[in-house]
Amino acid sequence: MRDDPSVIALVARVGDGDQEAWDELVERYAPLVWSICVRYRLSRQDIDDVGQSVWLLLIEQIGKLREPAALPGWLATTTRRECLRVLRAGRRYDHEGLPPDDQMPPDPSATMIEQEVIVAERNAALRAAFAELPQPCRELLSLLMSDPAPAYAEISARLGMAIGSIGPTRARCLDRLRRSPHLVAVLDDQAGDGIEVDDIEIKEPRGEQGD
Amino acid sequence: MSKVTKGWDDEEVLAALQQALRAQRAVPPEFIEAGKNAFAWHNIDAELAQLTYDSTLDSARELSLRAEAASIRALTFTSAHLTIELEVAQDSLLGQIIPAQPATIRIQPREDAEITLTTDEIGCFSIQPIPAGQFRLHCRTAAGVDALTGWITL
């Protein structure tokens, strides 16, 4: 995955003691931490415990992160380790003889974690790109994404937009979204053969990306 | 089709955006808030002591003890150099530092002023009354090792 320059900048600002940058970092990556905890089927209390440890470890070590661009991977690995820790603290797995985490063999969940990182980075980039769209675009796309999606007539009435221009405006807004630098940074090498957005199951490694 | 994003047509990009926003909404605001609060630890030069045992999470123990004994809560926090063991007694919170050594314990309630106490020679201490809300313990040994627990709620 290509480095996202905005993440590198955030990490540097946090290192300088910038609380706003930290807040932004937490907002960006909380869904990643959360989704991994959910994958481990932790209780809400355990998820809070894992979250607390992960953020504390991050603030403690952020100055020592040699590769700020590797932050998502670091967060995912740390979250996974913390999930195993709380499971072990409850001794729920004692009888299964789970080895200490530094001796954990690569298992299917490691692949799952990689997939979660890719999805989380893509999602974060999409949200960042969306947040930078002009207000009318965000309004229109939000309406189109609501469930159930309103009819064009209703959209027209709510946004004061001619029915005939909804389609072209939608296309323009989506194109603008697609061209956002946030997306270009993250998606360039993911999008080789299209992305199945609803499919975050573990997949076979992708073949050569030829044209 | 845009040259930049190869396979992404309008439907795909809209579906992807929808999923991205949904993933964000799935995260409770308190979870994010707690993460932001971790910034208070910035530049605190202490090891993080993590919860490594909690009797309320120990289902095997609950089964093996009779109901009246099972209500005694025990917690263990472990950092790289220190272990802090806590046990909730009737009207106090008993603790010990391992390896046994004298230390200063600062009880830091989230919503209240902190309290400082000193352990005995073998690292035992007693906190009275039991903190009502969220708190954390900051432990500094005579040898200068600092450890800080995460937030604790009893």
mmCIF file of C-alpha atoms in Angstrom:
data_model
loop_
_atom_site.group_PDB
_atom_site.id
_atom_site.type_symbol
_atom_site.label_atom_id
_atom_site.label_comp_id
_atom_site.label_asym_id
_atom_site.label_seq_id
_atom_site.Cartn_x
_atom_site.Cartn_y
_atom_site.Cartn_z
ATOM 1 C CA MET A 1 0.000 0.000 0.000
ATOM 2 C CA ARG A 2 1.330 3.409 -0.881
ATOM 3 C CA ASP A 3 2.087 5.843 1.935
ATOM 4 C CA ASP A 4 -0.687 8.236 2.740
ATOM 5 C CA PRO A 5 0.991 11.627 3.196
ATOM 6 C CA SER A 6 -1.822 12.894 5.409
ATOM 7 C CA VAL A 7 -1.152 10.110 7.950
ATOM 8 C CA ILE A 8 2.553 10.878 8.014
ATOM 9 C CA ALA A 9 1.760 14.546 8.692
ATOM 10 C CA LEU A 10 -0.686 13.644 11.468
ATOM 11 C CA VAL A 11 1.834 11.402 13.193
ATOM 12 C CA ALA A 12 4.443 14.168 13.092
ATOM 13 C CA ARG A 13 2.006 16.681 14.581
ATOM 14 C CA VAL A 14 1.033 14.297 17.387
ATOM 15 C CA GLY A 15 4.719 13.883 18.132
ATOM 16 C CA ASP A 16 4.869 17.664 18.588
ATOM 17 C CA GLY A 17 2.047 17.510 21.121
ATOM 18 C CA ASP A 18 -0.868 18.509 18.898
ATOM 19 C CA GLN A 19 -4.103 17.251 20.485
ATOM 20 C CA GLU A 20 -6.173 18.073 17.380
ATOM 21 C CA ALA A 21 -3.979 15.854 15.238
ATOM 22 C CA TRP A 22 -4.371 13.082 17.794
ATOM 23 C CA ASP A 23 -8.171 13.448 17.720
ATOM 24 C CA GLU A 24 -8.101 13.213 13.956
ATOM 25 C CA LEU A 25 -5.920 10.128 14.096
ATOM 26 C CA VAL A 26 -8.268 8.454 16.582
ATOM 27 C CA GLU A 27 -11.304 9.286 14.466
ATOM 28 C CA ARG A 28 -9.602 7.938 11.399
ATOM 29 C CA TYR A 29 -8.543 4.642 12.945
ATOM 30 C CA ALA A 30 -11.203 3.918 15.583
ATOM 31 C CA PRO A 31 -13.239 1.967 12.991
ATOM 32 C CA LEU A 32 -10.217 -0.256 12.312
ATOM 33 C CA VAL A 33 -9.650 -1.028 15.997
ATOM 34 C CA TRP A 34 -13.360 -1.537 16.525
ATOM 35 C CA SER A 35 -13.823 -3.870 13.554
ATOM 36 C CA ILE A 36 -10.970 -6.135 14.633
ATOM 37 C CA CYS A 37 -12.425 -6.395 18.166
ATOM 38 C CA VAL A 38 -15.766 -7.298 16.633
ATOM 39 C CA ARG A 39 -14.043 -10.000 14.586
ATOM 40 C CA TYR A 40 -12.785 -11.501 17.844
ATOM 41 C CA ARG A 41 -16.343 -11.404 19.189
ATOM 42 C CA LEU A 42 -15.316 -9.504 22.314
ATOM 43 C CA SER A 43 -17.881 -8.148 24.740
ATOM 44 C CA ARG A 44 -18.381 -4.398 24.810
ATOM 45 C CA GLN A 45 -16.450 -4.172 28.078
ATOM 46 C CA ASP A 46 -13.516 -6.076 26.591
ATOM 47 C CA ILE A 47 -13.597 -3.896 23.480
ATOM 48 C CA ASP A 48 -13.308 -0.802 25.680
ATOM 49 C CA ASP A 49 -10.383 -2.401 27.477
ATOM 50 C CA VAL A 50 -8.642 -3.227 24.203
ATOM 51 C CA GLY A 51 -9.329 0.254 22.849
ATOM 52 C CA GLN A 52 -7.851 1.866 25.928
ATOM 53 C CA SER A 53 -4.694 -0.213 25.735
ATOM 54 C CA VAL A 54 -4.240 0.322 22.014
ATOM 55 C CA TRP A 55 -4.526 4.126 22.232
ATOM 56 C CA LEU A 56 -2.309 4.298 25.304
ATOM 57 C CA LEU A 57 0.333 2.158 23.641
ATOM 58 C CA LEU A 58 0.108 4.351 20.561
ATOM 59 C CA ILE A 59 0.502 7.635 22.421
ATOM 60 C CA GLU A 60 3.379 6.077 24.353
ATOM 61 C CA GLN A 61 5.167 4.854 21.229
ATOM 62 C CA ILE A 62 4.151 7.308 18.542
ATOM 63 C CA GLY A 63 7.425 9.187 18.842
ATOM 64 C CA LYS A 64 9.295 5.953 18.254
ATOM 65 C CA LEU A 65 7.370 4.828 15.188
ATOM 66 C CA ARG A 66 10.105 4.653 12.603
ATOM 67 C CA GLU A 67 7.695 4.357 9.704
ATOM 68 C CA PRO A 68 4.652 6.558 10.306
ATOM 69 C CA ALA A 69 3.154 5.167 7.110
ATOM 70 C CA ALA A 70 3.115 1.736 8.731
ATOM 71 C CA LEU A 71 0.754 3.012 11.423
ATOM 72 C CA PRO A 72 -2.375 1.164 10.221
ATOM 73 C CA GLY A 73 -0.490 -2.132 10.251
ATOM 74 C CA TRP A 74 0.935 -1.373 13.684
ATOM 75 C CA LEU A 75 -2.532 -0.549 15.004
ATOM 76 C CA ALA A 76 -4.033 -3.716 13.575
ATOM 77 C CA THR A 77 -1.291 -5.950 14.961
ATOM 78 C CA THR A 78 -1.480 -4.266 18.363
ATOM 79 C CA THR A 79 -5.272 -4.550 18.425
ATOM 80 C CA ARG A 80 -5.080 -8.226 17.601
ATOM 81 C CA ARG A 81 -2.516 -8.819 20.353
ATOM 82 C CA GLU A 82 -4.659 -6.914 22.847
ATOM 83 C CA CYS A 83 -7.736 -8.932 21.855
ATOM 84 C CA LEU A 84 -5.824 -12.127 22.575
ATOM 85 C CA ARG A 85 -4.640 -10.614 25.860
ATOM 86 C CA VAL A 86 -8.120 -9.883 27.179
ATOM 87 C CA LEU A 87 -9.288 -13.295 26.058
ATOM 88 C CA ARG A 88 -6.378 -14.792 27.972
ATOM 89 C CA ALA A 89 -6.965 -12.554 31.015
ATOM 90 C CA GLY A 90 -10.352 -14.216 31.253
ATOM 91 C CA ARG A 91 -8.575 -17.564 30.979
ATOM 92 C CA ARG A 92 -11.209 -18.574 28.536
ATOM 93 C CA TYR A 93 -8.689 -20.227 26.317
ATOM 94 C CA ASP A 94 -6.581 -21.902 28.964
ATOM 95 C CA HIS A 95 -7.767 -25.350 28.141
ATOM 96 C CA GLU A 96 -6.911 -24.828 24.511
ATOM 97 C CA GLY A 97 -3.286 -24.148 25.399
ATOM 98 C CA LEU A 98 -2.950 -20.900 23.489
ATOM 99 C CA PRO A 99 0.784 -20.104 23.233
ATOM 100 C CA PRO A 100 2.197 -16.728 24.351
ATOM 101 C CA ASP A 101 1.439 -14.155 21.689
ATOM 102 C CA ASP A 102 5.043 -13.705 20.586
ATOM 103 C CA GLN A 103 5.008 -17.363 19.620
ATOM 104 C CA MET A 104 1.699 -17.258 17.830
ATOM 105 C CA PRO A 105 2.040 -18.946 14.467
ATOM 106 C CA PRO A 106 0.692 -17.121 11.438
ATOM 107 C CA ASP A 107 -2.961 -18.094 11.416
ATOM 108 C CA PRO A 108 -5.997 -17.278 9.313
ATOM 109 C CA SER A 109 -6.740 -14.278 11.513
ATOM 110 C CA ALA A 110 -3.453 -12.696 10.412
ATOM 111 C CA THR A 111 -4.836 -12.671 6.876
ATOM 112 C CA MET A 112 -8.101 -11.295 8.207
ATOM 113 C CA ILE A 113 -6.186 -8.492 9.914
ATOM 114 C CA GLU A 114 -4.425 -7.555 6.679
ATOM 115 C CA GLN A 115 -7.757 -7.420 4.944
ATOM 116 C CA GLU A 116 -9.180 -5.212 7.710
ATOM 117 C CA VAL A 117 -6.247 -2.822 7.303
ATOM 118 C CA ILE A 118 -6.833 -2.533 3.572
ATOM 119 C CA VAL A 119 -10.562 -1.968 4.018
ATOM 120 C CA ALA A 120 -9.997 0.532 6.855
ATOM 121 C CA GLU A 121 -7.491 2.545 4.816
ATOM 122 C CA ARG A 122 -9.841 2.620 1.865
ATOM 123 C CA ASN A 123 -12.741 3.656 4.089
ATOM 124 C CA ALA A 124 -10.718 6.372 5.797
ATOM 125 C CA ALA A 125 -9.614 7.719 2.413
ATOM 126 C CA LEU A 126 -13.197 7.699 1.144
ATOM 127 C CA ARG A 127 -14.418 9.565 4.225
ATOM 128 C CA ALA A 128 -11.626 12.116 3.959
ATOM 129 C CA ALA A 129 -12.374 12.631 0.275
ATOM 130 C CA PHE A 130 -16.095 12.907 0.954
ATOM 131 C CA ALA A 131 -15.549 15.481 3.719
ATOM 132 C CA GLU A 132 -13.721 17.703 1.231
ATOM 133 C CA LEU A 133 -16.469 17.659 -1.396
ATOM 134 C CA PRO A 134 -18.484 20.860 -1.796
ATOM 135 C CA GLN A 135 -21.568 20.991 0.411
ATOM 136 C CA PRO A 136 -24.106 20.460 -2.443
ATOM 137 C CA CYS A 137 -22.267 17.286 -3.490
ATOM 138 C CA ARG A 138 -22.260 15.936 0.044
ATOM 139 C CA GLU A 139 -25.959 16.649 0.416
ATOM 140 C CA LEU A 140 -26.866 14.967 -2.844
ATOM 141 C CA LEU A 141 -24.696 11.901 -2.252
ATOM 142 C CA SER A 142 -25.966 11.556 1.329
ATOM 143 C CA LEU A 143 -29.520 11.495 0.057
ATOM 144 C CA LEU A 144 -28.663 8.985 -2.652
ATOM 145 C CA MET A 145 -27.026 6.730 -0.061
ATOM 146 C CA SER A 146 -29.859 6.888 2.446
ATOM 147 C CA ASP A 147 -31.873 3.751 2.853
ATOM 148 C CA PRO A 148 -34.334 3.589 1.234
ATOM 149 C CA ALA A 149 -33.020 6.012 -1.379
ATOM 150 C CA PRO A 150 -35.603 8.714 -2.053
ATOM 151 C CA ALA A 151 -37.117 9.118 -5.514
ATOM 152 C CA TYR A 152 -35.537 11.737 -7.780
ATOM 153 C CA ALA A 153 -38.716 13.826 -7.417
ATOM 154 C CA GLU A 154 -38.206 14.001 -3.664
ATOM 155 C CA ILE A 155 -34.497 14.766 -4.011
ATOM 156 C CA SER A 156 -35.424 17.494 -6.464
ATOM 157 C CA ALA A 157 -37.854 19.015 -3.970
ATOM 158 C CA ARG A 158 -35.486 18.776 -1.015
ATOM 159 C CA LEU A 159 -32.425 20.168 -2.727
ATOM 160 C CA GLY A 160 -34.180 22.585 -5.053
ATOM 161 C CA MET A 161 -32.527 20.906 -8.015
ATOM 162 C CA ALA A 162 -34.147 20.130 -11.370
ATOM 163 C CA ILE A 163 -34.835 16.407 -11.765
ATOM 164 C CA GLY A 164 -32.954 16.404 -15.040
ATOM 165 C CA SER A 165 -29.735 17.639 -13.422
ATOM 166 C CA ILE A 166 -29.633 15.095 -10.584
ATOM 167 C CA GLY A 167 -28.072 12.383 -12.747
ATOM 168 C CA PRO A 168 -25.329 14.584 -14.240
ATOM 169 C CA THR A 169 -24.609 16.217 -10.862
ATOM 170 C CA ARG A 170 -24.301 12.810 -9.239
ATOM 171 C CA ALA A 171 -21.817 11.778 -11.914
ATOM 172 C CA ARG A 172 -19.809 14.987 -11.484
ATOM 173 C CA CYS A 173 -19.705 14.639 -7.697
ATOM 174 C CA LEU A 174 -18.612 11.022 -7.840
ATOM 175 C CA ASP A 175 -15.951 11.874 -10.354
ATOM 176 C CA ARG A 176 -14.682 14.576 -8.078
ATOM 177 C CA LEU A 177 -14.615 12.086 -5.218
ATOM 178 C CA ARG A 178 -12.694 9.572 -7.314
ATOM 179 C CA ARG A 179 -10.066 12.161 -8.204
ATOM 180 C CA SER A 180 -9.431 13.185 -4.603
ATOM 181 C CA PRO A 181 -5.748 12.934 -3.636
ATOM 182 C CA HIS A 182 -6.803 10.928 -0.567
ATOM 183 C CA LEU A 183 -8.185 8.185 -2.777
ATOM 184 C CA VAL A 184 -5.362 8.284 -5.252
ATOM 185 C CA ALA A 185 -2.841 7.666 -2.468
ATOM 186 C CA VAL A 186 -4.612 4.629 -1.100
ATOM 187 C CA LEU A 187 -6.397 3.118 -4.038
ATOM 188 C CA ASP A 188 -3.909 3.241 -6.810
ATOM 189 C CA ASP A 189 -2.534 -0.203 -6.222
ATOM 190 C CA GLN A 190 -5.706 -1.716 -4.822
ATOM 191 C CA ALA A 191 -7.920 -0.961 -7.749
ATOM 192 C CA GLY A 192 -6.096 -3.002 -10.355
ATOM 193 C CA ASP A 193 -9.020 -5.214 -11.135
ATOM 194 C CA GLY A 194 -11.830 -3.456 -9.375
ATOM 195 C CA ILE A 195 -12.818 -3.710 -5.754
ATOM 196 C CA GLU A 196 -15.580 -5.814 -4.374
ATOM 197 C CA VAL A 197 -16.650 -3.431 -1.697
ATOM 198 C CA ASP A 198 -19.007 -5.752 0.089
ATOM 199 C CA ASP A 199 -16.557 -8.577 0.177
ATOM 200 C CA ILE A 200 -14.107 -8.370 3.047
ATOM 201 C CA GLU A 201 -13.761 -12.092 3.400
ATOM 202 C CA ILE A 202 -10.334 -13.615 3.112
ATOM 203 C CA LYS A 203 -9.522 -13.918 -0.539
ATOM 204 C CA GLU A 204 -6.997 -15.773 -2.627
ATOM 205 C CA PRO A 205 -3.942 -13.662 -3.310
ATOM 206 C CA ARG A 206 -4.496 -11.566 -6.363
ATOM 207 C CA GLY A 207 -2.558 -12.490 -9.499
ATOM 208 C CA GLU A 208 -0.355 -10.265 -11.581
ATOM 209 C CA GLN A 209 -1.937 -6.946 -12.309
ATOM 210 C CA GLY A 210 -1.572 -6.812 -16.058
ATOM 211 C CA ASP A 211 -3.685 -4.970 -18.552
ATOM 212 C CA MET B 1 -13.735 5.214 -16.588
ATOM 213 C CA SER B 2 -11.197 7.420 -14.882
ATOM 214 C CA LYS B 3 -7.601 6.660 -15.621
ATOM 215 C CA VAL B 4 -6.671 7.284 -11.994
ATOM 216 C CA THR B 5 -8.902 4.747 -10.343
ATOM 217 C CA LYS B 6 -9.131 2.060 -12.982
ATOM 218 C CA GLY B 7 -12.056 -0.188 -12.146
ATOM 219 C CA TRP B 8 -14.240 2.194 -10.140
ATOM 220 C CA ASP B 9 -17.493 3.063 -11.869
ATOM 221 C CA ASP B 10 -20.120 5.336 -10.323
ATOM 222 C CA GLU B 11 -22.056 2.540 -8.670
ATOM 223 C CA GLU B 12 -18.921 1.056 -7.126
ATOM 224 C CA VAL B 13 -17.611 4.302 -5.761
ATOM 225 C CA LEU B 14 -21.003 5.170 -4.261
ATOM 226 C CA ALA B 15 -21.307 1.707 -2.681
ATOM 227 C CA ALA B 16 -17.767 1.978 -1.324
ATOM 228 C CA LEU B 17 -18.495 5.389 0.164
ATOM 229 C CA GLN B 18 -21.685 4.054 1.707
ATOM 230 C CA GLN B 19 -19.748 1.231 3.319
ATOM 231 C CA ALA B 20 -17.075 3.634 4.590
ATOM 232 C CA LEU B 21 -19.643 5.867 6.266
ATOM 233 C CA ARG B 22 -21.466 2.864 7.681
ATOM 234 C CA ALA B 23 -18.234 1.502 9.190
ATOM 235 C CA GLN B 24 -17.756 4.847 10.918
ATOM 236 C CA ARG B 25 -21.297 4.944 12.275
ATOM 237 C CA ALA B 26 -20.842 1.434 13.728
ATOM 238 C CA VAL B 27 -18.296 2.806 16.225
ATOM 239 C CA PRO B 28 -19.895 4.151 19.436
ATOM 240 C CA PRO B 29 -18.976 7.809 20.119
ATOM 241 C CA GLU B 30 -17.787 6.920 23.666
ATOM 242 C CA PHE B 31 -15.237 4.540 22.168
ATOM 243 C CA ILE B 32 -13.803 7.362 20.075
ATOM 244 C CA GLU B 33 -13.969 9.780 23.015
ATOM 245 C CA ALA B 34 -11.984 7.373 25.204
ATOM 246 C CA GLY B 35 -9.356 7.188 22.484
ATOM 247 C CA LYS B 36 -9.062 10.954 22.329
ATOM 248 C CA ASN B 37 -8.656 11.085 26.111
ATOM 249 C CA ALA B 38 -5.577 8.890 25.847
ATOM 250 C CA PHE B 39 -3.750 12.025 24.675
ATOM 251 C CA ALA B 40 -3.456 13.009 28.337
ATOM 252 C CA TRP B 41 -0.717 10.386 28.485
ATOM 253 C CA HIS B 42 1.385 12.226 25.981
ATOM 254 C CA ASN B 43 4.868 12.751 27.384
ATOM 255 C CA ILE B 44 4.158 10.856 30.591
ATOM 256 C CA ASP B 45 7.263 8.871 31.213
ATOM 257 C CA ALA B 46 5.747 5.779 32.772
ATOM 258 C CA GLU B 47 5.301 2.206 31.690
ATOM 259 C CA LEU B 48 1.766 1.168 30.964
ATOM 260 C CA ALA B 49 0.599 -1.536 33.374
ATOM 261 C CA GLN B 50 -2.007 -3.558 31.547
ATOM 262 C CA LEU B 51 -4.826 -5.589 32.972
ATOM 263 C CA THR B 52 -3.673 -9.190 32.686
ATOM 264 C CA TYR B 53 -6.118 -10.849 35.050
ATOM 265 C CA ASP B 54 -9.605 -9.997 36.213
ATOM 266 C CA SER B 55 -11.509 -12.422 38.405
ATOM 267 C CA THR B 56 -14.842 -11.265 36.993
ATOM 268 C CA LEU B 57 -13.706 -12.466 33.594
ATOM 269 C CA ASP B 58 -12.476 -15.784 34.940
ATOM 270 C CA SER B 59 -15.335 -18.150 34.287
ATOM 271 C CA ALA B 60 -13.400 -21.183 35.527
ATOM 272 C CA ARG B 61 -12.840 -19.501 38.887
ATOM 273 C CA GLU B 62 -16.473 -18.565 39.235
ATOM 274 C CA LEU B 63 -17.491 -22.136 38.720
ATOM 275 C CA SER B 64 -14.977 -23.482 41.194
ATOM 276 C CA LEU B 65 -15.861 -21.115 44.041
ATOM 277 C CA ARG B 66 -18.956 -20.987 46.091
ATOM 278 C CA ALA B 67 -21.171 -17.993 45.508
ATOM 279 C CA GLU B 68 -20.161 -16.027 48.618
ATOM 280 C CA ALA B 69 -16.423 -16.381 47.966
ATOM 281 C CA ALA B 70 -16.724 -15.595 44.278
ATOM 282 C CA SER B 71 -17.693 -12.010 44.995
ATOM 283 C CA ILE B 72 -14.145 -11.045 46.025
ATOM 284 C CA ARG B 73 -12.701 -9.288 43.025
ATOM 285 C CA ALA B 74 -9.040 -9.626 42.132
ATOM 286 C CA LEU B 75 -7.189 -7.726 39.414
ATOM 287 C CA THR B 76 -3.638 -7.950 38.128
ATOM 288 C CA PHE B 77 -1.822 -5.243 36.166
ATOM 289 C CA THR B 78 1.476 -6.001 34.516
ATOM 290 C CA SER B 79 4.072 -3.657 33.055
ATOM 291 C CA ALA B 80 7.515 -4.485 31.742
ATOM 292 C CA HIS B 81 9.091 -4.269 35.211
ATOM 293 C CA LEU B 82 6.260 -4.344 37.742
ATOM 294 C CA THR B 83 3.164 -6.254 38.623
ATOM 295 C CA ILE B 84 0.402 -4.622 40.659
ATOM 296 C CA GLU B 85 -2.065 -6.944 42.319
ATOM 297 C CA LEU B 86 -5.348 -5.629 43.672
ATOM 298 C CA GLU B 87 -8.037 -7.240 45.741
ATOM 299 C CA VAL B 88 -11.314 -5.630 46.665
ATOM 300 C CA ALA B 89 -11.932 -6.213 50.376
ATOM 301 C CA GLN B 90 -15.042 -5.229 52.290
ATOM 302 C CA ASP B 91 -14.233 -1.554 52.837
ATOM 303 C CA SER B 92 -10.824 -1.122 51.274
ATOM 304 C CA LEU B 93 -8.807 -1.908 48.221
ATOM 305 C CA LEU B 94 -5.737 -3.989 49.046
ATOM 306 C CA GLY B 95 -2.724 -4.026 46.803
ATOM 307 C CA GLN B 96 0.784 -5.277 46.453
ATOM 308 C CA ILE B 97 3.704 -4.444 44.183
ATOM 309 C CA ILE B 98 5.678 -7.354 42.794
ATOM 310 C CA PRO B 99 8.620 -7.787 43.035
ATOM 311 C CA ALA B 100 8.122 -6.795 46.691
ATOM 312 C CA GLN B 101 9.645 -3.359 47.331
ATOM 313 C CA PRO B 102 8.651 -0.013 48.790
ATOM 314 C CA ALA B 103 6.895 2.357 46.412
ATOM 315 C CA THR B 104 4.801 5.489 46.255
ATOM 316 C CA ILE B 105 1.275 4.965 44.989
ATOM 317 C CA ARG B 106 -0.737 7.810 43.533
ATOM 318 C CA ILE B 107 -4.443 7.174 43.192
ATOM 319 C CA GLN B 108 -5.741 9.325 40.360
ATOM 320 C CA PRO B 109 -9.531 9.470 40.236
ATOM 321 C CA ARG B 110 -10.871 10.717 36.941
ATOM 322 C CA GLU B 111 -13.173 13.282 38.546
ATOM 323 C CA ASP B 112 -11.392 13.989 41.779
ATOM 324 C CA ALA B 113 -8.114 15.119 43.314
ATOM 325 C CA GLU B 114 -5.363 12.536 43.505
ATOM 326 C CA ILE B 115 -4.257 10.865 46.719
ATOM 327 C CA THR B 116 -0.714 9.745 47.446
ATOM 328 C CA LEU B 117 0.280 6.968 49.808
ATOM 329 C CA THR B 118 3.345 4.885 50.532
ATOM 330 C CA THR B 119 3.543 1.120 50.605
ATOM 331 C CA ASP B 120 5.170 -0.850 53.397
ATOM 332 C CA GLU B 121 8.604 -2.475 53.015
ATOM 333 C CA ILE B 122 7.246 -5.361 50.948
ATOM 334 C CA GLY B 123 5.105 -3.232 48.666
ATOM 335 C CA CYS B 124 1.704 -3.732 50.321
ATOM 336 C CA PHE B 125 -0.824 -0.918 50.468
ATOM 337 C CA SER B 126 -4.427 -0.305 51.345
ATOM 338 C CA ILE B 127 -6.721 2.287 49.779
ATOM 339 C CA GLN B 128 -9.629 3.471 51.872
ATOM 340 C CA PRO B 129 -12.352 4.075 50.976
ATOM 341 C CA ILE B 130 -12.592 2.114 47.726
ATOM 342 C CA PRO B 131 -12.606 4.663 44.881
ATOM 343 C CA ALA B 132 -16.159 5.120 43.669
ATOM 344 C CA GLY B 133 -15.589 6.199 40.084
ATOM 345 C CA GLN B 134 -12.955 5.553 37.473
ATOM 346 C CA PHE B 135 -9.394 5.833 38.661
ATOM 347 C CA ARG B 136 -5.900 4.751 37.789
ATOM 348 C CA LEU B 137 -2.837 3.981 39.835
ATOM 349 C CA HIS B 138 0.548 5.506 39.293
ATOM 350 C CA CYS B 139 3.249 3.574 41.032
ATOM 351 C CA ARG B 140 6.836 4.749 41.488
ATOM 352 C CA THR B 141 9.280 2.433 43.185
ATOM 353 C CA ALA B 142 12.197 3.573 45.305
ATOM 354 C CA ALA B 143 14.431 2.396 42.458
ATOM 355 C CA GLY B 144 12.678 4.880 40.148
ATOM 356 C CA VAL B 145 10.522 2.546 38.040
ATOM 357 C CA ASP B 146 7.258 4.221 36.995
ATOM 358 C CA ALA B 147 4.141 2.284 36.058
ATOM 359 C CA LEU B 148 0.689 3.578 35.332
ATOM 360 C CA THR B 149 -2.425 1.429 35.040
ATOM 361 C CA GLY B 150 -5.227 2.027 32.603
ATOM 362 C CA TRP B 151 -8.539 3.360 33.932
ATOM 363 C CA ILE B 152 -10.079 1.056 36.508
ATOM 364 C CA THR B 153 -13.732 0.785 37.498
ATOM 365 C CA LEU B 154 -14.553 -1.492 40.391
#
